[in-house]
Short mmCIF file of C-alpha atoms and ligand atoms in Angstrom, two decimals:
data_model
loop_
_atom_site.label_atom_id
_atom_site.label_comp_id
_atom_site.label_asym_id
_atom_site.label_seq_id
_atom_site.Cartn_x
_atom_site.Cartn_y
_atom_site.Cartn_z
CA UNK Q 144 41.18 94.64 6.13
CA UNK Q 145 42.59 96.58 9.06
CA UNK Q 146 42.67 94.57 12.29
CA UNK Q 147 42.02 97.23 14.92
CA UNK Q 148 42.61 96.20 18.55
CA UNK Q 149 40.78 97.60 21.59
CA UNK Q 150 41.91 100.87 23.12
CA UNK Q 151 44.77 100.66 25.63
CA UNK Q 152 45.82 97.29 24.30
CA UNK Q 153 49.17 96.15 25.73
CA UNK Q 154 51.78 95.84 22.97
CA UNK Q 155 55.20 94.67 23.92
CA UNK Q 156 57.26 91.66 24.79
CA UNK Q 157 58.20 89.28 27.55
CA UNK Q 158 61.54 88.08 28.70
CA UNK Q 159 63.12 86.86 31.92
CA UNK Q 160 66.03 87.75 34.21
CA UNK Q 161 67.92 84.46 33.80
CA UNK Q 162 67.70 84.64 30.01
CA UNK Q 163 68.91 88.23 29.65
CA UNK Q 164 70.83 89.64 32.60
CA UNK Q 165 74.07 87.62 32.75
CA UNK Q 166 76.51 87.89 35.65
CA UNK Q 167 79.44 90.21 36.24
CA UNK Q 168 82.22 89.89 38.76
CA UNK Q 169 81.18 91.34 42.11
CA UNK Q 170 77.46 91.69 41.34
CA UNK Q 171 76.64 89.60 44.40
CA UNK Q 172 74.38 87.15 42.56
CA UNK Q 173 74.18 83.62 43.94
CA UNK Q 174 73.99 80.48 41.81
CA UNK Q 175 70.60 79.42 40.52
CA UNK Q 176 69.72 75.84 39.59
CA UNK Q 177 70.73 76.74 36.00
CA UNK Q 178 74.14 78.16 36.98
CA UNK Q 179 74.79 75.01 38.97
CA UNK Q 180 73.63 72.59 36.28
CA UNK Q 181 75.77 74.29 33.66
CA UNK Q 182 78.84 73.91 35.88
CA UNK Q 183 78.02 70.22 36.35
CA UNK Q 184 77.09 69.32 32.78
CA UNK Q 185 77.98 71.99 30.16
CA UNK Q 186 77.64 69.41 27.37
CA UNK Q 187 73.88 69.42 27.85
CA UNK Q 188 73.70 73.05 26.63
CA UNK Q 189 73.72 73.91 22.91
CA UNK Q 190 77.27 74.80 21.84
CA UNK Q 191 78.11 74.58 25.56
CA UNK Q 192 76.81 78.13 26.10
CA UNK Q 193 75.60 78.58 29.67
CA UNK Q 194 73.56 81.25 31.48
CA UNK Q 195 76.66 83.24 32.54
CA UNK Q 196 76.44 86.01 29.92
CA UNK Q 197 72.92 85.73 28.51
CA UNK Q 198 72.19 88.89 26.50
CA UNK Q 199 74.25 91.04 28.93
CA UNK Q 200 71.22 93.09 30.03
CA UNK Q 201 72.91 93.68 33.40
CA UNK Q 202 75.54 95.74 31.59
CA UNK Q 203 73.57 97.01 28.60
CA UNK Q 204 70.11 97.67 30.01
CA UNK Q 205 70.21 101.32 28.95
CA UNK Q 206 70.69 100.40 25.30
CA UNK Q 207 68.11 97.64 25.56
CA UNK Q 208 65.49 99.91 27.09
CA UNK Q 209 66.06 102.28 24.17
CA UNK Q 210 65.30 99.31 21.90
CA UNK Q 211 62.02 98.75 23.74
CA UNK Q 212 61.09 102.25 22.66
CA UNK Q 213 62.35 101.73 19.10
CA UNK Q 214 60.20 98.63 18.75
CA UNK Q 215 57.04 100.38 19.95
CA UNK Q 216 56.62 98.85 23.39
CA UNK Q 217 53.93 100.28 25.64
CA UNK Q 218 54.32 97.24 27.94
CA UNK Q 219 57.20 95.03 28.97
CA UNK Q 220 57.50 91.92 31.10
CA UNK Q 221 60.65 90.61 32.66
CA UNK Q 222 61.49 88.80 35.90
CA UNK Q 223 63.50 89.40 39.03
CA UNK Q 224 66.11 86.72 39.65
CA UNK Q 225 65.54 85.39 43.15
CA UNK Q 226 69.20 84.28 43.23
CA UNK Q 227 70.31 87.84 42.46
CA UNK Q 228 68.10 89.49 45.09
CA UNK Q 229 68.60 86.90 47.84
CA UNK Q 230 71.71 84.94 46.83
CA UNK Q 231 71.14 82.01 49.19
CA UNK Q 232 67.35 82.05 48.81
CA UNK Q 233 66.28 82.90 52.34
CA UNK Q 234 69.01 85.07 53.87
CA UNK Q 235 70.41 88.55 53.29
CA UNK Q 236 69.16 90.82 50.52
CA UNK Q 237 71.85 91.80 48.00
CA UNK Q 238 72.00 95.64 47.93
CA UNK Q 239 73.52 95.66 44.43
CA UNK Q 240 70.50 93.77 43.14
CA UNK Q 241 68.12 96.24 44.77
CA UNK Q 242 69.97 99.17 43.17
CA UNK Q 243 70.07 97.41 39.77
CA UNK Q 244 66.36 96.57 39.65
CA UNK Q 245 65.30 100.02 40.91
CA UNK Q 246 67.44 101.70 38.27
CA UNK Q 247 66.09 99.45 35.49
CA UNK Q 248 62.47 99.79 36.57
CA UNK Q 249 62.75 103.58 36.92
CA UNK Q 250 64.23 103.84 33.45
CA UNK Q 251 61.44 101.74 31.93
CA UNK Q 252 58.80 103.86 33.68
CA UNK Q 253 60.52 107.04 32.50
CA UNK Q 254 59.93 105.87 28.95
CA UNK Q 255 56.21 105.56 29.67
CA UNK Q 256 56.24 101.76 29.43
CA UNK Q 257 53.91 99.58 31.51
CA UNK Q 258 55.99 97.23 33.65
CA UNK Q 259 54.92 93.67 34.41
CA UNK Q 260 57.23 91.86 36.81
CA UNK Q 261 57.35 88.12 37.24
CA UNK Q 262 58.91 86.62 40.36
CA UNK Q 263 59.90 83.21 39.09
CA UNK Q 264 60.95 82.04 35.64
CA UNK Q 265 62.27 78.49 36.17
CA UNK Q 266 65.10 79.82 38.37
CA UNK Q 267 65.51 78.60 41.93
CA UNK Q 268 68.48 79.69 44.08
CA UNK Q 269 70.70 76.63 44.14
CA UNK Q 270 71.09 76.84 47.93
CA UNK Q 271 67.39 75.96 48.18
CA UNK Q 272 67.57 73.33 45.44
CA UNK Q 273 70.25 71.61 47.47
CA UNK Q 274 67.86 71.34 50.42
CA UNK Q 275 65.20 69.59 48.33
CA UNK Q 276 63.96 72.49 46.21
CA UNK Q 277 60.21 72.49 45.60
CA UNK Q 278 59.84 69.15 47.36
CA UNK Q 279 60.65 70.90 50.60
CA UNK Q 280 57.99 73.09 52.18
CA UNK Q 281 60.80 75.38 53.39
CA UNK Q 282 61.10 76.54 49.76
CA UNK Q 283 57.46 77.63 49.80
CA UNK Q 284 58.09 79.68 52.93
CA UNK Q 285 61.29 81.16 51.47
CA UNK Q 286 59.42 82.05 48.26
CA UNK Q 287 56.67 83.83 50.18
CA UNK Q 288 59.33 85.85 52.01
CA UNK Q 289 61.10 86.63 48.72
CA UNK Q 290 57.81 87.70 47.11
CA UNK Q 291 56.97 89.98 50.02
CA UNK Q 292 60.42 91.57 49.88
CA UNK Q 293 59.91 92.25 46.15
CA UNK Q 294 56.48 93.81 46.75
CA UNK Q 295 57.84 96.02 49.55
CA UNK Q 296 60.92 97.11 47.58
CA UNK Q 297 59.58 97.56 44.06
CA UNK Q 298 55.79 97.99 44.20
CA UNK Q 299 55.82 101.70 43.21
CA UNK Q 300 57.39 100.91 39.80
CA UNK Q 301 55.45 97.78 38.99
CA UNK Q 302 52.11 97.99 37.19
CA UNK Q 303 51.27 94.33 37.58
CA UNK Q 304 52.94 91.37 39.25
CA UNK Q 305 53.20 87.73 38.25
CA UNK Q 306 53.81 84.86 40.66
CA UNK Q 307 55.21 82.21 38.29
CA UNK Q 308 55.84 81.72 34.60
CA UNK Q 309 54.66 78.34 33.25
CA UNK Q 310 54.87 76.48 36.57
CA UNK Q 311 53.97 73.17 34.91
CA UNK Q 312 57.20 73.29 32.89
CA UNK Q 313 59.68 72.70 35.76
CA UNK Q 314 57.34 69.96 36.98
CA UNK Q 315 57.31 68.15 33.64
CA UNK Q 316 60.86 68.97 32.64
CA UNK Q 317 62.48 68.42 36.04
CA UNK Q 318 60.50 65.49 37.41
CA UNK Q 319 59.02 63.69 34.39
CA UNK Q 320 61.19 64.60 31.41
CA UNK Q 321 64.85 65.36 31.88
CA UNK Q 322 65.51 68.78 30.52
CA UNK Q 323 65.42 70.89 33.69
CA UNK Q 324 67.39 70.21 36.87
CA UNK Q 325 67.07 67.89 38.86
CA UNK Q 326 66.17 65.87 35.75
CA UNK Q 327 64.60 62.87 37.44
CA UNK Q 328 61.54 60.79 36.56
CA UNK Q 329 59.18 60.44 39.50
CA UNK Q 330 55.49 61.28 39.19
CA UNK Q 331 54.91 61.30 42.95
CA UNK Q 332 57.56 63.98 43.36
CA UNK Q 333 56.23 65.83 40.31
CA UNK Q 334 52.80 66.11 41.96
CA UNK Q 335 54.30 67.37 45.22
CA UNK Q 336 56.37 69.99 43.38
CA UNK Q 337 53.30 71.16 41.44
CA UNK Q 338 51.24 71.41 44.60
CA UNK Q 339 53.88 73.36 46.55
CA UNK Q 340 54.38 75.68 43.59
CA UNK Q 341 50.65 76.41 43.53
CA UNK Q 342 50.64 77.01 47.27
CA UNK Q 343 53.57 79.40 46.86
CA UNK Q 344 51.73 81.24 44.11
CA UNK Q 345 48.62 81.64 46.26
CA UNK Q 346 50.74 82.88 49.18
CA UNK Q 347 52.32 85.46 46.87
CA UNK Q 348 48.85 86.63 45.76
CA UNK Q 349 47.94 87.11 49.43
CA UNK Q 350 51.19 88.94 50.22
CA UNK Q 351 50.79 91.21 47.19
CA UNK Q 352 47.32 92.27 48.27
CA UNK Q 353 48.48 92.73 51.87
CA UNK Q 354 51.13 95.18 50.66
CA UNK Q 355 48.83 96.93 48.18
CA UNK Q 356 45.21 95.82 47.96
CA UNK Q 357 44.71 97.50 44.60
CA UNK Q 358 47.69 95.95 42.84
CA UNK Q 359 46.90 93.28 40.27
CA UNK Q 360 48.72 89.98 40.28
CA UNK Q 361 48.60 87.12 37.80
CA UNK Q 362 50.00 83.68 37.12
CA UNK Q 363 51.28 82.89 33.63
CA UNK Q 364 50.34 79.49 32.21
CA UNK Q 365 51.24 77.81 28.95
CA UNK Q 366 47.74 76.91 27.85
CA UNK Q 367 46.26 75.19 24.91
CA UNK Q 368 43.15 73.15 24.54
CA UNK Q 369 44.09 69.45 24.33
CA UNK Q 370 43.11 68.24 20.86
CA UNK Q 371 42.28 64.52 20.68
CA UNK Q 372 43.50 62.41 17.75
CA UNK Q 373 39.95 61.29 17.03
CA UNK Q 374 36.44 61.21 18.40
CA UNK Q 375 37.03 57.68 19.73
CA UNK Q 376 36.20 57.40 23.41
CA UNK Q 377 39.77 56.45 24.40
CA UNK Q 378 41.31 59.44 22.59
CA UNK Q 379 38.73 61.81 24.05
CA UNK Q 380 39.40 60.48 27.54
CA UNK Q 381 43.17 60.87 27.00
CA UNK Q 382 42.67 64.49 25.91
CA UNK Q 383 40.57 65.19 28.99
CA UNK Q 384 43.28 63.80 31.27
CA UNK Q 385 46.02 65.68 29.42
CA UNK Q 386 44.11 68.93 29.93
CA UNK Q 387 43.73 68.15 33.63
CA UNK Q 388 47.43 67.46 34.08
CA UNK Q 389 48.91 70.10 31.82
CA UNK Q 390 46.56 73.06 32.13
CA UNK Q 391 43.92 72.67 34.79
CA UNK Q 392 46.34 71.54 37.51
CA UNK Q 393 47.33 75.22 37.83
CA UNK Q 394 44.49 76.97 36.01
CA UNK Q 395 41.71 75.76 38.31
CA UNK Q 396 43.36 76.42 41.69
CA UNK Q 397 44.74 79.77 40.45
CA UNK Q 398 41.47 81.05 38.97
CA UNK Q 399 38.76 79.09 40.80
CA UNK Q 400 40.62 78.36 44.02
CA UNK Q 401 40.01 74.61 43.76
CA UNK Q 402 41.52 71.58 42.08
CA UNK Q 403 39.33 69.76 39.54
CA UNK Q 404 37.61 66.81 41.24
CA UNK Q 405 38.52 64.42 38.47
CA UNK Q 406 42.22 65.28 38.74
CA UNK Q 407 42.14 64.66 42.48
CA UNK Q 408 40.34 61.33 41.91
CA UNK Q 409 42.95 60.17 39.37
CA UNK Q 410 45.81 61.09 41.67
CA UNK Q 411 44.16 59.39 44.61
CA UNK Q 412 43.44 56.23 42.68
CA UNK Q 413 47.10 56.01 41.70
CA UNK Q 414 48.48 56.89 45.14
CA UNK Q 415 49.90 60.13 43.81
CA UNK Q 416 48.25 62.66 46.12
CA UNK Q 417 50.73 65.16 47.60
CA UNK Q 418 51.15 66.01 51.31
CA UNK Q 419 48.76 68.85 52.03
CA UNK Q 420 46.79 70.42 54.88
CA UNK Q 421 43.28 71.86 54.99
CA UNK Q 422 44.76 75.16 56.03
CA UNK Q 423 46.84 75.26 52.82
CA UNK Q 424 43.79 74.45 50.70
CA UNK Q 425 42.00 77.37 52.37
CA UNK Q 426 44.87 79.69 51.38
CA UNK Q 427 44.54 78.47 47.79
CA UNK Q 428 40.77 78.92 47.91
CA UNK Q 429 40.96 82.50 49.20
CA UNK Q 430 43.79 83.86 47.06
CA UNK Q 431 42.95 83.54 43.38
CA UNK Q 432 44.64 85.68 40.74
CA UNK Q 433 43.33 89.00 39.44
CA UNK Q 434 44.12 88.17 35.83
CA UNK Q 435 45.79 85.50 33.79
CA UNK Q 436 48.85 85.45 31.54
CA UNK Q 437 48.68 82.93 28.73
CA UNK Q 438 51.70 81.72 26.78
CA UNK Q 439 50.86 80.06 23.49
CA UNK Q 440 53.31 78.50 21.06
CA UNK Q 441 51.89 75.16 20.01
CA UNK Q 442 48.81 73.00 20.43
CA UNK Q 443 48.64 69.92 22.62
CA UNK Q 444 47.70 66.94 20.47
CA UNK Q 445 46.86 63.81 22.32
CA UNK Q 446 46.06 60.16 21.76
CA UNK Q 447 45.13 57.28 24.02
CA UNK Q 448 48.10 55.41 25.48
CA UNK Q 449 49.39 52.55 23.40
CA UNK Q 450 47.96 49.45 25.08
CA UNK Q 451 50.72 47.27 23.70
CA UNK Q 452 53.31 49.15 25.74
CA UNK Q 453 53.86 48.38 29.39
CA UNK Q 454 53.31 51.64 31.23
CA UNK Q 455 53.31 52.53 34.84
CA UNK Q 456 51.09 55.11 36.61
CA UNK Q 457 54.24 56.89 37.69
CA UNK Q 458 54.78 57.96 34.05
CA UNK Q 459 52.36 60.27 32.27
CA UNK Q 460 52.29 58.10 29.14
CA UNK Q 461 50.25 55.70 31.21
CA UNK Q 462 47.39 58.22 30.88
CA UNK Q 463 47.95 59.85 27.48
CA UNK Q 464 50.48 60.17 24.73
CA UNK Q 465 51.46 62.91 22.36
CA UNK Q 466 49.86 62.60 18.94
CA UNK Q 467 52.14 63.32 16.00
CA UNK Q 468 49.52 64.59 13.56
CA UNK Q 469 50.40 64.02 9.90
CA UNK Q 470 50.58 67.14 7.70
CA UNK Q 471 50.82 69.64 10.53
CA UNK Q 472 52.51 73.01 9.89
CA UNK Q 473 55.82 73.12 11.71
CA UNK Q 474 58.48 75.48 12.93
CA UNK Q 475 61.26 73.06 12.01
CA UNK Q 476 63.93 74.82 14.10
CA UNK Q 477 62.10 74.55 17.38
CA UNK Q 478 60.21 71.41 16.39
CA UNK Q 479 56.90 72.96 17.42
CA UNK Q 480 53.66 72.86 15.47
CA UNK Q 481 52.28 76.21 14.32
CA UNK Q 482 48.51 76.30 14.79
CA UNK Q 483 47.02 79.79 14.92
CA UNK Q 484 43.50 78.57 15.61
CA UNK Q 485 44.73 77.40 19.04
CA UNK Q 486 44.60 81.01 20.27
CA UNK Q 487 40.95 81.33 19.34
CA UNK Q 488 40.07 78.01 20.92
CA UNK Q 489 41.84 78.72 24.18
CA UNK Q 490 40.22 82.16 24.32
CA UNK Q 491 36.83 80.48 24.04
CA UNK Q 492 37.80 77.98 26.73
CA UNK Q 493 38.74 80.81 29.11
CA UNK Q 494 35.51 82.59 28.26
CA UNK Q 495 33.26 79.59 28.82
CA UNK Q 496 34.98 77.66 31.58
CA UNK Q 497 36.77 80.42 33.52
CA UNK Q 498 34.17 83.12 33.70
CA UNK Q 499 35.88 85.13 30.98
CA UNK Q 500 38.62 86.24 33.35
CA UNK Q 501 40.76 89.13 32.19
CA UNK Q 502 43.88 87.87 30.39
CA UNK Q 503 46.91 88.87 28.37
CA UNK Q 504 48.71 86.80 25.79
CA UNK Q 505 52.07 86.90 27.55
CA UNK Q 506 54.20 84.82 25.15
CA UNK Q 507 54.01 83.80 21.51
CA UNK Q 508 56.85 83.85 19.04
CA UNK Q 509 59.02 82.10 16.53
CA UNK Q 510 62.54 80.83 17.20
CA UNK Q 511 64.63 80.45 14.05
CA UNK Q 512 68.13 79.08 13.61
CA UNK Q 513 70.91 80.80 11.70
CA UNK Q 514 69.04 83.99 10.83
CA UNK Q 515 72.19 85.56 9.38
CA UNK Q 516 71.28 83.99 6.02
CA UNK Q 517 68.30 86.37 5.77
CA UNK Q 518 70.31 89.63 5.73
CA UNK Q 519 69.65 92.20 3.01
CA UNK Q 520 72.40 94.33 1.43
CA UNK Q 521 72.35 96.73 4.39
CA UNK Q 522 72.92 93.81 6.74
CA UNK Q 523 69.45 93.84 8.31
CA UNK Q 524 67.75 90.50 8.94
CA UNK Q 525 64.61 90.29 6.81
CA UNK Q 526 62.53 88.08 9.06
CA UNK Q 527 59.27 88.17 7.12
CA UNK Q 528 58.46 84.70 8.46
CA UNK Q 529 58.29 86.22 11.97
CA UNK Q 530 55.99 89.01 10.81
CA UNK Q 531 53.72 86.44 9.14
CA UNK Q 532 53.77 84.27 12.27
CA UNK Q 533 52.72 87.20 14.47
CA UNK Q 534 50.03 88.35 12.03
CA UNK Q 535 48.57 84.86 11.75
CA UNK Q 536 48.20 84.60 15.51
CA UNK Q 537 46.96 88.15 15.94
CA UNK Q 538 44.17 87.58 13.43
CA UNK Q 539 42.91 84.71 15.58
CA UNK Q 540 43.26 86.82 18.71
CA UNK Q 541 41.35 89.63 17.02
CA UNK Q 542 38.53 87.22 16.11
CA UNK Q 543 38.40 85.93 19.68
CA UNK Q 544 38.14 89.48 21.04
CA UNK Q 545 35.36 90.21 18.55
CA UNK Q 546 33.58 87.16 19.92
CA UNK Q 547 33.85 88.35 23.48
CA UNK Q 548 37.28 87.20 24.77
CA UNK Q 549 38.56 89.37 27.56
CA UNK Q 550 42.14 89.64 26.31
CA UNK Q 551 43.84 93.00 26.75
CA UNK Q 552 47.36 92.54 25.44
CA UNK Q 553 49.90 90.75 23.30
CA UNK Q 554 53.47 90.32 24.51
CA UNK Q 555 55.82 88.73 22.04
CA UNK Q 556 58.61 86.36 22.96
CA UNK Q 557 60.84 88.37 22.72
CA UNK Q 558 62.39 91.78 22.07
CA UNK Q 559 66.06 90.73 21.75
CA UNK Q 560 67.65 87.36 20.93
CA UNK Q 561 68.16 85.78 24.33
CA UNK Q 562 69.57 82.72 26.04
CA UNK Q 563 67.25 79.76 26.27
CA UNK Q 564 67.57 76.94 28.77
CA UNK Q 565 69.21 73.90 27.13
CA UNK Q 566 68.91 75.41 23.64
CA UNK Q 567 71.06 78.42 24.59
CA UNK Q 568 71.38 80.60 21.43
CA UNK Q 569 70.30 77.96 18.90
CA UNK Q 570 66.94 79.55 18.03
CA UNK Q 571 66.62 83.32 17.84
CA UNK Q 572 63.31 84.97 18.75
CA UNK Q 573 64.16 88.68 18.86
CA UNK Q 574 62.84 91.77 17.16
CA UNK Q 575 66.42 92.89 17.75
CA UNK Q 576 69.44 90.85 16.70
CA UNK Q 577 72.18 90.22 19.22
CA UNK Q 578 75.72 89.53 18.03
CA UNK Q 579 77.07 87.11 20.60
CA UNK Q 580 80.67 88.05 20.02
CA UNK Q 581 80.53 91.85 19.83
CA UNK Q 582 77.33 92.27 21.87
CA UNK Q 583 76.11 94.66 19.17
CA UNK Q 584 72.37 95.11 18.80
CA UNK Q 585 70.54 95.72 15.55
CA UNK Q 586 66.86 96.01 14.61
CA UNK Q 587 65.46 93.23 12.47
CA UNK Q 588 62.74 93.99 9.91
CA UNK Q 589 60.19 92.62 12.39
CA UNK Q 590 61.32 95.24 14.94
CA UNK Q 591 60.29 98.01 12.57
CA UNK Q 592 57.04 96.28 11.72
CA UNK Q 593 56.25 95.76 15.40
CA UNK Q 594 56.64 99.47 16.11
CA UNK Q 595 54.09 100.24 13.37
CA UNK Q 596 51.75 97.60 14.79
CA UNK Q 597 51.88 99.15 18.26
CA UNK Q 598 51.65 102.74 16.97
CA UNK Q 599 48.58 101.94 14.87
CA UNK Q 600 47.09 99.60 17.48
CA UNK Q 601 46.58 97.10 14.68
CA UNK Q 602 47.70 96.09 11.21
CA UNK Q 603 46.57 95.64 7.66
CA UNK Q 604 46.28 92.13 6.26
CA UNK Q 605 44.28 90.20 3.74
CA UNK Q 606 41.21 88.50 5.14
C1 BGP F 1878 58.63 79.50 27.09
C2 BGP F 1878 59.46 80.07 28.22
C3 BGP F 1878 60.48 81.07 27.78
C4 BGP F 1878 61.11 80.82 26.43
C5 BGP F 1878 60.11 80.32 25.41
C6 BGP F 1878 60.70 79.86 24.10
O1 BGP F 1878 58.13 78.26 27.45
O2 BGP F 1878 58.62 80.70 29.16
O3 BGP F 1878 61.41 81.19 28.80
O4 BGP F 1878 62.27 80.13 26.55
O5 BGP F 1878 59.32 79.27 25.91
O6 BGP F 1878 61.11 78.54 24.16
P1 BGP F 1878 62.58 78.07 23.92
O7 BGP F 1878 63.46 79.11 24.51
O8 BGP F 1878 62.70 76.77 24.62
O9 BGP F 1878 62.74 77.93 22.44
#
């Protein structure tokens, strides 16, 4: 059958400044937490490739914007790098950054592409990190100033703004796991960072509407329903807590303006409540988002904590553990489960529990290693697995929309192979191949398919 999507559906992709732009001599960019960490510990990064070059968008944006057109984009999301615009985080604005972003945004608009701009994609100016980063309220104030500067400078080009991408990730990865800087394990700090990030997001929503009351602003969250291992009470309880920590800790304050009572009770009981004021809670209450971005790659499978293990409330495995479900379908390169039904389930969750707020699927995609082995005789990468991955997820999205979900777009991760955090260039996600040595770009088979998808506002597949 033909899966026809609603009119004016957003088709395109998402990326971020730190993963694409790269740095050139004299561009005025300051170090971000990633630039700093790479200098300190390059061995942590796959093949020791750091964020310095990324996919050289800073130099090749003209070519890349042409590729947005070639791959059928009517919408595109990227992010401004705070450390490029304000190199030390809260001081002077870098005029070269202003000129660069205006030129890029103008060019994208000239192509008739909807522009969605995110303000923060895991990248804090290192000068602020050094002063305590998101543990320090001064960072919240600096972020609000940065956000306001962005709105004042770039609002005419931007169709929709985003405050943060996946804010739970730096919390988990930086303060509970150890794969983002500062790579420490401290649940009390993790909670404070999460709270200050939420406050910053709400302040940005307020600033956005002060600059332009009609402009829409979102937060992007990596959501999935938490699936319990079994119907046993302990597993169900673990899944409920996992959902509170991983999803609702940002979803509820961002959409409903309030933290879930049960989450607050758990934090209180374990002496984990952050420093806060009633005035801050009022700001959160009054400045909810206009729509939601949802990133979906893998489900969250959960089991009750193993009672035999000594755990401590300062570690999340005290509350729940990841469940390694036998027989699950995997993307072996990224190590993530592929579960298309997750999209439908989260769409229903948004519909039932979040008043069917307007949303866009802002990331979904498949990272594959060593794609050169899939070239045909002309040299083009035949990434049929990526096309199948996208179709599988779009079918579930289509069904959710048929059943009333208020989703109005699909943005793939991502249009060109790009640099990824610790994994650097290990897994490639692009519709366009990037040769790291020559910087040449070339359409993959999926790039051609994606253009057809967008042009036809849907695709043909077997039921
Ligand atoms: C999301 C991030 C992206 C991107 C993507 C793919 O969580 O928002 O920045 O990196 O995941 O994941 P990875 O690059 O780790 O394979």
